[in-house]
Tab-separated table of C-alpha atoms in Angstrom:
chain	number	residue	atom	x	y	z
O	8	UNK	CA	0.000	0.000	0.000
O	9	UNK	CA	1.148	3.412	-0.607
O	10	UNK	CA	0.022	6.321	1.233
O	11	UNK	CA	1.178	10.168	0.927
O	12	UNK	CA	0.383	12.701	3.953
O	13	UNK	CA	-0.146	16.290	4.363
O	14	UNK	CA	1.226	17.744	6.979
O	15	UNK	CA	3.908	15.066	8.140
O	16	UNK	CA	5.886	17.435	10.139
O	17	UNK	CA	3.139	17.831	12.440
O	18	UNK	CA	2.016	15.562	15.860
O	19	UNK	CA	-0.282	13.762	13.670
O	20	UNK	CA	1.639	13.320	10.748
O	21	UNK	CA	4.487	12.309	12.879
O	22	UNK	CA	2.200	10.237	14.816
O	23	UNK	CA	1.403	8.420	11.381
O	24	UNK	CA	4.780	7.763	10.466
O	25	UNK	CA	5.299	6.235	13.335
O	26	UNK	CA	2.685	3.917	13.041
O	27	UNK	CA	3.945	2.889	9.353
O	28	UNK	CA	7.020	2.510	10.694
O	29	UNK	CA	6.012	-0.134	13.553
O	30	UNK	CA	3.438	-1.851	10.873
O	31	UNK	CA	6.355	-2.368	8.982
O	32	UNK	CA	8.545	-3.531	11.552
O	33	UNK	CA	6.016	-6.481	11.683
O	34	UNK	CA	5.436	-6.899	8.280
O	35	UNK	CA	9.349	-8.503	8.590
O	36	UNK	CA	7.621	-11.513	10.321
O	37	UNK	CA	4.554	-11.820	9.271
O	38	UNK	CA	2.702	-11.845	5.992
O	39	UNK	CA	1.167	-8.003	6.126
O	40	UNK	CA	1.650	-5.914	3.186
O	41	UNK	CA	4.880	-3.187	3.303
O	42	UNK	CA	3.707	-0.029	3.313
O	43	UNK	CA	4.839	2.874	1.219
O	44	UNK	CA	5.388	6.685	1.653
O	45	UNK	CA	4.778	7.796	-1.696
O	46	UNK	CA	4.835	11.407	-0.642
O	47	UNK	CA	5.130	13.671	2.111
O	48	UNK	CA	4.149	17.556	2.307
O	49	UNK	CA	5.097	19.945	5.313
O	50	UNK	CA	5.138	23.727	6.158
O	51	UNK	CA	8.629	25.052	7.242
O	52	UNK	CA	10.139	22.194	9.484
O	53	UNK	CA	12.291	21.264	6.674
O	54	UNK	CA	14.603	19.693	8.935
O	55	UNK	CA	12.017	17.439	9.899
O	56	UNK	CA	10.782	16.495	6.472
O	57	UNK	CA	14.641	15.664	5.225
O	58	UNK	CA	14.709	13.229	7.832
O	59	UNK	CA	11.242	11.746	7.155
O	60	UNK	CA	12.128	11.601	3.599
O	61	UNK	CA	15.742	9.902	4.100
O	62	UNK	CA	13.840	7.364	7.291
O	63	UNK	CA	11.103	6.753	4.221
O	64	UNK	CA	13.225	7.171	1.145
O	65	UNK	CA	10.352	9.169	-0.051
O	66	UNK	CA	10.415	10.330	-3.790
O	67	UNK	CA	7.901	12.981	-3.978
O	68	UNK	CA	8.263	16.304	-1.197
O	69	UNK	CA	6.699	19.536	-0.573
O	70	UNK	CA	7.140	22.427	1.440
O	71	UNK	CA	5.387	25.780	1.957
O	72	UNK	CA	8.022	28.442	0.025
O	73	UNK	CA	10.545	28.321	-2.860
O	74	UNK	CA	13.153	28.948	-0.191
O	75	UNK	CA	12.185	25.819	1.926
O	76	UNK	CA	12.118	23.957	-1.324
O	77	UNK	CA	15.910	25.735	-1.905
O	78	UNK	CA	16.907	24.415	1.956
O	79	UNK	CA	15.558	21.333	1.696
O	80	UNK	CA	17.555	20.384	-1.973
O	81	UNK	CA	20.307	21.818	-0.171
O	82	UNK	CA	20.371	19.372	3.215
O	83	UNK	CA	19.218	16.636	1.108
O	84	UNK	CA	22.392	16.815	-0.796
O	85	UNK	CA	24.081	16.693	2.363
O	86	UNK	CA	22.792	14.673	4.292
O	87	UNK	CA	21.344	11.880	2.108
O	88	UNK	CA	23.131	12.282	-1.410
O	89	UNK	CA	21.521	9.038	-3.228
O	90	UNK	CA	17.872	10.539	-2.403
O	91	UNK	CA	16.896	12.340	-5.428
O	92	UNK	CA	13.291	13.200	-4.499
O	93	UNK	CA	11.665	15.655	-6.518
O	94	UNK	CA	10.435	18.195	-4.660
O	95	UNK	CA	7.437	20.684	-4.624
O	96	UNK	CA	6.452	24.475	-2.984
O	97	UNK	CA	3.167	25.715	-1.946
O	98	UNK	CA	-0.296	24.490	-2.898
O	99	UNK	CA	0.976	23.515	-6.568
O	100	UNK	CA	3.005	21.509	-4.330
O	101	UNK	CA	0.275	20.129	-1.825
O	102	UNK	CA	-1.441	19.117	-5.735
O	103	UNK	CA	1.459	17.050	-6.458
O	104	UNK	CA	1.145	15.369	-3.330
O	105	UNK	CA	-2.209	14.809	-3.583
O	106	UNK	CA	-2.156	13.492	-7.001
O	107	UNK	CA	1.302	10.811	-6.461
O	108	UNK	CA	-0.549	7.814	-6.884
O	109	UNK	CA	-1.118	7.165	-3.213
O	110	UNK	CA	-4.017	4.574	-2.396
O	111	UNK	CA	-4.580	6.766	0.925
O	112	UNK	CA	-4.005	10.110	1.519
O	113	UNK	CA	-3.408	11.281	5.256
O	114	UNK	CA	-4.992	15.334	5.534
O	115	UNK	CA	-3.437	16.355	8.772
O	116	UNK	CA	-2.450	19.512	7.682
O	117	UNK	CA	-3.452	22.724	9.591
O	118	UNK	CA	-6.073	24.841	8.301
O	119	UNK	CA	-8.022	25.423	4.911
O	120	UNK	CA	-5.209	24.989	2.711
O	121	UNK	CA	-6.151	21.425	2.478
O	122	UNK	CA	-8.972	21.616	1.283
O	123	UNK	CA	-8.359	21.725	-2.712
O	124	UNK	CA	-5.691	18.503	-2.724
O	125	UNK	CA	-8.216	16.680	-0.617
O	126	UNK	CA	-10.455	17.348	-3.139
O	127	UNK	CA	-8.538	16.502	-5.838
O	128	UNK	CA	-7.562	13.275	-4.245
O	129	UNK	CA	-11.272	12.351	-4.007
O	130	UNK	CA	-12.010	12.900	-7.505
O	131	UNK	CA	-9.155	10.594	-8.406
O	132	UNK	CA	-10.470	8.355	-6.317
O	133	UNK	CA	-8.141	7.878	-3.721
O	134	UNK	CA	-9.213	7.145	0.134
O	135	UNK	CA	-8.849	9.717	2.532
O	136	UNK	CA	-7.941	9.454	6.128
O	137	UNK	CA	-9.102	13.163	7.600
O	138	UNK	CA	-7.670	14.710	10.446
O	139	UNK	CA	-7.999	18.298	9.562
O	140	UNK	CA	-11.442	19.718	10.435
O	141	UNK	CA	-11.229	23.268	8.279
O	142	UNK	CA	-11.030	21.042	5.293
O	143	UNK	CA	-14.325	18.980	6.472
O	144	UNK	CA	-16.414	22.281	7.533
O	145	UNK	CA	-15.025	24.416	4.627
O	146	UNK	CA	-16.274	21.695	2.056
O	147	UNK	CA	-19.419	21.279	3.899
């Protein structure tokens, strides 16, 4: 299974990885499924995300500026130089995120913002695990 989350950086995004991570811990020894991060989206904790995304070997990232996007290439490089994950700014790059193929996409990102990649994930079709309430009452 792949899943991609919104707002990774955060307690429940964290909270999620975390989770993955132990499922896939047992997964060693029994016959569950691996799980996949296809793709990961965060505000401004891009030191957070670079260590998701190294932890997850994550191809797909987004952050909320052009200069986080700039940082994060930057420590990437550094810090984990065969990751080559393309990476994404702002709400084009919330859309990418959105839109990567995920089976299940995890909205735990902090206000409205989510609100058009959750959408676009449900008209693709994919499943949606919501932990954001703006997006829920702003769609109605």
């Amino acid at each position: 299974m792949k899943i991609a989350i919104l707002g990774s950086t955060g307690s429940i995004g964290t909270q999620t990885l975390k989770v993955v991570e132990e499922l896939n811990a047992a997964a060693q020894t029994e016959s569950n499924p691996h799980i996949e991060i296809a793709a990961l989206a965060a505000g401004d904790n891009v030191e957070r995300i670079a260590r998701q995304a190294a932890c997850f070997r994550v191809p797909l990232l987004s952050v909320a500026t052009a200069e986080g996007a700039a940082r994060l290439e930057e420590l990437l490089k550094r810090t984990a130089p065969e990751l080559k994950p393309e990476i994404f700014y702002g709400e084009e790059g919330l859309l990418q995120v959105a839109g990567c193929g995920a089976e299940l996409l995890v909205t735990a990102i902090v206000g409205m913002i989510g609100l058009r990649p959750t959408l676009a994930a449900i008209r693709r079709g994919t499943d949606i695990a919501l932990a954001n309430k703006e997006t829920l009452v702003a769609a109605g």
